[in-house]
């Protein structure tokens, strides 16, 4: 595929509010892992996005796999047979996941992106192009989603116009802790369960403080009231179990003791396996 006969226009502001996408953290982790394992001569990684389209039109990106490719200043070549074999293998496990687009590492789109997008346009209508900054510059992982619109003059296509669309990162708190570690270029060690819980509790307290401040500002008349936010706060408070402070402390202590017991038992099992392996090795030597 030649890369020199197409012009790429990139617009950072979304042109249509009706099309949006959300991506699950497994996709980001998988893309970063493929980038680390890429061939030495490859500057970026390209792959296929799998997922589904929700009833409201949102593209739900749930899985991905890398596709081998060769790229130069003049052309881009994808291993189409490998792409189709991987698609068949994935659909044997989860037939509900279909092609929704493709991804590439780096910032923004390039000249070769239009050619790759043309290929995926033949696989699925209106594919999503996801870009992931695996360099995590300034400690932030920039993830963007684009759609392409062909600009034509009569029967002649002039350019491929890539427009950014809203993208939501769907993460629970445990996944967000892992994503924050991934954004750091170097870490001393991975947090254990207790350290992860401490970080989560700190964020929860910060969110509660923000809610308190918002409610106080509304009561004092400093900010206008929002019925949707008020309804969401009321539903959140109503969903909390009504427990007395002693009962809540007992529940937390029991849960903490269960986790400590599991850690202790796993440590004993690991020590026993290591001792058995050494005894087996010594017996074979003797």
GROMACS .gro file of C-alpha atoms in nm, residues 58-286:
model
  229
   58UNK     CA    1  -2.147   0.392   2.176
   59UNK     CA    2  -1.860   0.174   2.054
   60UNK     CA    3  -1.755  -0.054   2.341
   61UNK     CA    4  -1.387  -0.156   2.293
   62UNK     CA    5  -1.321  -0.465   2.507
   63UNK     CA    6  -1.028  -0.653   2.352
   64UNK     CA    7  -0.744  -0.623   2.101
   65UNK     CA    8  -0.458  -0.805   1.935
   66UNK     CA    9  -0.149  -0.686   1.750
   67UNK     CA   10  -0.104  -0.738   1.376
   68UNK     CA   11   0.248  -0.770   1.231
   69UNK     CA   12   0.328  -0.502   0.978
   70UNK     CA   13   0.614  -0.337   0.794
   71UNK     CA   14   0.616   0.036   0.746
   72UNK     CA   15   0.834   0.281   0.557
   73UNK     CA   16   0.804   0.637   0.438
   74UNK     CA   17   0.636   0.523   0.116
   75UNK     CA   18   0.425   0.219   0.202
   76UNK     CA   19   0.258   0.014   0.475
   77UNK     CA   20   0.206  -0.364   0.460
   78UNK     CA   21  -0.014  -0.562   0.701
   79UNK     CA   22  -0.010  -0.937   0.757
   80UNK     CA   23  -0.373  -0.985   0.655
   81UNK     CA   24  -0.366  -1.365   0.689
   82UNK     CA   25  -0.243  -1.336   1.050
   83UNK     CA   26  -0.516  -1.079   1.119
   84UNK     CA   27  -0.790  -1.312   0.992
   85UNK     CA   28  -0.652  -1.614   1.181
   86UNK     CA   29  -0.643  -1.418   1.508
   87UNK     CA   30  -0.997  -1.293   1.448
   88UNK     CA   31  -1.125  -1.649   1.401
   89UNK     CA   32  -0.946  -1.764   1.719
   90UNK     CA   33  -1.090  -1.479   1.926
   91UNK     CA   34  -1.444  -1.535   1.799
   92UNK     CA   35  -1.425  -1.903   1.895
   93UNK     CA   36  -1.381  -1.787   2.257
   94UNK     CA   37  -1.620  -1.492   2.245
   95UNK     CA   38  -1.835  -1.480   1.930
   96UNK     CA   39  -2.003  -1.157   2.044
   97UNK     CA   40  -1.682  -0.958   1.998
   98UNK     CA   41  -1.648  -0.822   1.645
   99UNK     CA   42  -1.407  -0.583   1.478
  100UNK     CA   43  -1.480  -0.223   1.578
  101UNK     CA   44  -1.160  -0.059   1.457
  102UNK     CA   45  -0.783  -0.058   1.491
  103UNK     CA   46  -0.516   0.097   1.708
  104UNK     CA   47  -0.165   0.234   1.677
  105UNK     CA   48   0.087   0.356   1.929
  106UNK     CA   49   0.209   0.714   1.923
  107UNK     CA   50   0.053   1.059   1.921
  108UNK     CA   51  -0.209   1.141   1.659
  109UNK     CA   52  -0.240   1.004   1.308
  110UNK     CA   53   0.021   0.977   1.033
  111UNK     CA   54   0.020   0.955   0.654
  112UNK     CA   55   0.011   0.575   0.662
  113UNK     CA   56  -0.290   0.577   0.894
  114UNK     CA   57  -0.524   0.660   0.607
  115UNK     CA   58  -0.418   0.347   0.416
  116UNK     CA   59  -0.458   0.121   0.720
  117UNK     CA   60  -0.795   0.280   0.791
  118UNK     CA   61  -0.905   0.201   0.436
  119UNK     CA   62  -0.831  -0.167   0.498
  120UNK     CA   63  -1.032  -0.175   0.821
  121UNK     CA   64  -1.314   0.014   0.649
  122UNK     CA   65  -1.353  -0.295   0.430
  123UNK     CA   66  -1.369  -0.512   0.744
  124UNK     CA   67  -1.631  -0.302   0.928
  125UNK     CA   68  -1.825   0.013   0.851
  126UNK     CA   69  -1.702   0.333   1.016
  127UNK     CA   70  -1.412   0.183   1.218
  128UNK     CA   71  -1.261   0.355   1.522
  129UNK     CA   72  -0.893   0.453   1.515
  130UNK     CA   73  -0.745   0.445   1.866
  131UNK     CA   74  -0.408   0.606   1.937
  132UNK     CA   75  -0.217   0.531   2.258
  133UNK     CA   76   0.087   0.727   2.373
  134UNK     CA   77   0.297   0.446   2.522
  135UNK     CA   78   0.570   0.694   2.616
  136UNK     CA   79   0.348   0.832   2.895
  137UNK     CA   80   0.498   1.178   2.862
  138UNK     CA   81   0.475   1.388   3.179
  139UNK     CA   82   0.327   1.087   3.358
  140UNK     CA   83   0.008   1.093   3.150
  141UNK     CA   84  -0.107   0.829   2.904
  142UNK     CA   85  -0.278   1.008   2.614
  143UNK     CA   86  -0.547   0.789   2.459
  144UNK     CA   87  -0.757   0.930   2.175
  145UNK     CA   88  -1.019   0.794   1.937
  146UNK     CA   89  -1.077   0.910   1.580
  147UNK     CA   90  -1.313   0.841   1.294
  148UNK     CA   91  -1.235   0.907   0.929
  149UNK     CA   92  -1.441   1.094   0.672
  150UNK     CA   93  -1.340   1.099   0.307
  151UNK     CA   94  -1.332   1.446   0.151
  152UNK     CA   95  -1.417   1.428  -0.217
  153UNK     CA   96  -1.460   1.664  -0.509
  154UNK     CA   97  -1.699   1.495  -0.745
  155UNK     CA   98  -1.571   1.142  -0.799
  156UNK     CA   99  -1.220   1.231  -0.686
  157UNK     CA  100  -1.120   1.170  -0.324
  158UNK     CA  101  -0.899   1.452  -0.198
  159UNK     CA  102  -0.813   1.356   0.159
  160UNK     CA  103  -0.899   1.147   0.462
  161UNK     CA  104  -1.024   1.368   0.744
  162UNK     CA  105  -0.968   1.221   1.091
  163UNK     CA  106  -1.193   1.371   1.357
  164UNK     CA  107  -1.155   1.307   1.729
  165UNK     CA  108  -1.458   1.166   1.911
  166UNK     CA  109  -1.534   1.149   2.287
  167UNK     CA  110  -1.359   0.858   2.457
  168UNK     CA  111  -1.428   0.722   2.805
  169UNK     CA  112  -1.187   0.502   3.001
  170UNK     CA  113  -1.400   0.245   3.186
  171UNK     CA  114  -1.211   0.152   3.500
  172UNK     CA  115  -1.305   0.030   3.844
  173UNK     CA  116  -1.091   0.154   4.131
  174UNK     CA  117  -0.864  -0.152   4.136
  175UNK     CA  118  -0.794  -0.114   3.764
  176UNK     CA  119  -0.727   0.258   3.806
  177UNK     CA  120  -0.459   0.183   4.066
  178UNK     CA  121  -0.284  -0.043   3.812
  179UNK     CA  122  -0.322   0.218   3.535
  180UNK     CA  123  -0.164   0.486   3.755
  181UNK     CA  124   0.134   0.256   3.813
  182UNK     CA  125   0.158   0.191   3.438
  183UNK     CA  126   0.176   0.567   3.369
  184UNK     CA  127   0.490   0.594   3.581
  185UNK     CA  128   0.801   0.522   3.376
  186UNK     CA  129   0.975   0.367   3.680
  187UNK     CA  130   0.848   0.236   4.013
  188UNK     CA  131   1.037   0.094   4.310
  189UNK     CA  132   0.788  -0.188   4.367
  190UNK     CA  133   0.429  -0.283   4.302
  191UNK     CA  134   0.188  -0.205   4.586
  192UNK     CA  135   0.051  -0.492   4.788
  193UNK     CA  136  -0.317  -0.535   4.879
  194UNK     CA  137  -0.296  -0.315   5.188
  195UNK     CA  138  -0.112  -0.034   5.006
  196UNK     CA  139  -0.363  -0.049   4.722
  197UNK     CA  140  -0.647  -0.028   4.974
  198UNK     CA  141  -0.479   0.273   5.136
  199UNK     CA  142  -0.460   0.455   4.802
  200UNK     CA  143  -0.823   0.369   4.727
  201UNK     CA  144  -0.941   0.493   5.067
  202UNK     CA  145  -0.746   0.816   5.019
  203UNK     CA  146  -0.923   0.878   4.688
  204UNK     CA  147  -1.258   0.794   4.844
  205UNK     CA  148  -1.201   1.051   5.119
  206UNK     CA  149  -1.103   1.311   4.858
  207UNK     CA  150  -1.426   1.244   4.664
  208UNK     CA  151  -1.633   1.269   4.983
  209UNK     CA  152  -1.468   1.604   5.059
  210UNK     CA  153  -1.560   1.726   4.709
  211UNK     CA  154  -1.923   1.620   4.763
  212UNK     CA  155  -1.932   1.798   5.101
  213UNK     CA  156  -1.793   2.114   4.942
  214UNK     CA  157  -2.044   2.101   4.657
  215UNK     CA  158  -2.341   2.052   4.892
  216UNK     CA  159  -2.223   2.340   5.115
  217UNK     CA  160  -2.182   2.568   4.812
  218UNK     CA  161  -2.536   2.485   4.696
  219UNK     CA  162  -2.684   2.545   5.042
  220UNK     CA  163  -2.500   2.878   5.074
  221UNK     CA  164  -2.608   2.980   4.723
  222UNK     CA  165  -2.257   3.007   4.582
  223UNK     CA  166  -2.331   2.766   4.296
  224UNK     CA  167  -2.664   2.684   4.129
  225UNK     CA  168  -2.828   2.355   4.219
  226UNK     CA  169  -2.824   2.069   3.967
  227UNK     CA  170  -3.113   1.826   3.998
  228UNK     CA  171  -2.922   1.544   3.829
  229UNK     CA  172  -2.626   1.574   4.066
  230UNK     CA  173  -2.857   1.598   4.367
  231UNK     CA  174  -3.048   1.287   4.257
  232UNK     CA  175  -2.721   1.097   4.205
  233UNK     CA  176  -2.595   1.194   4.554
  234UNK     CA  177  -2.928   1.091   4.709
  235UNK     CA  178  -2.922   0.752   4.536
  236UNK     CA  179  -2.561   0.696   4.644
  237UNK     CA  180  -2.637   0.777   5.008
  238UNK     CA  181  -2.950   0.559   5.001
  239UNK     CA  182  -2.750   0.262   4.869
  240UNK     CA  183  -2.519   0.262   5.173
  241UNK     CA  184  -2.604   0.004   5.442
  242UNK     CA  185  -2.724   0.151   5.771
  243UNK     CA  186  -2.466   0.026   6.019
  244UNK     CA  187  -2.370   0.161   6.357
  245UNK     CA  188  -2.004   0.266   6.397
  246UNK     CA  189  -1.920  -0.038   6.618
  247UNK     CA  190  -2.081  -0.278   6.366
  248UNK     CA  191  -1.895  -0.112   6.077
  249UNK     CA  192  -1.563  -0.133   6.264
  250UNK     CA  193  -1.624  -0.502   6.338
  251UNK     CA  194  -1.705  -0.569   5.971
  252UNK     CA  195  -1.387  -0.397   5.853
  253UNK     CA  196  -1.171  -0.570   6.115
  254UNK     CA  197  -1.312  -0.912   6.027
  255UNK     CA  198  -1.244  -0.852   5.657
  256UNK     CA  199  -0.891  -0.732   5.729
  257UNK     CA  200  -0.822  -1.036   5.947
  258UNK     CA  201  -0.945  -1.265   5.670
  259UNK     CA  202  -0.704  -1.103   5.422
  260UNK     CA  203  -0.413  -1.133   5.666
  261UNK     CA  204  -0.498  -1.499   5.724
  262UNK     CA  205  -0.497  -1.566   5.349
  263UNK     CA  206  -0.159  -1.397   5.315
  264UNK     CA  207  -0.023  -1.607   5.602
  265UNK     CA  208  -0.154  -1.933   5.454
  266UNK     CA  209  -0.018  -1.850   5.108
  267UNK     CA  210   0.323  -1.774   5.263
  268UNK     CA  211   0.322  -2.110   5.444
  269UNK     CA  212   0.227  -2.294   5.122
  270UNK     CA  213   0.504  -2.117   4.928
  271UNK     CA  214   0.761  -2.204   5.196
  272UNK     CA  215   0.649  -2.566   5.201
  273UNK     CA  216   0.675  -2.597   4.823
  274UNK     CA  217   1.023  -2.444   4.826
  275UNK     CA  218   1.137  -2.681   5.102
  276UNK     CA  219   0.992  -2.984   4.921
  277UNK     CA  220   1.171  -2.884   4.600
  278UNK     CA  221   1.504  -2.856   4.779
  279UNK     CA  222   1.457  -3.194   4.953
  280UNK     CA  223   1.370  -3.355   4.620
  281UNK     CA  224   1.681  -3.206   4.457
  282UNK     CA  225   1.903  -3.326   4.746
  283UNK     CA  226   1.754  -3.677   4.725
  284UNK     CA  227   1.831  -3.696   4.352
  285UNK     CA  228   2.192  -3.588   4.412
  286UNK     CA  229   2.245  -3.848   4.686
   0.00000   0.00000   0.00000
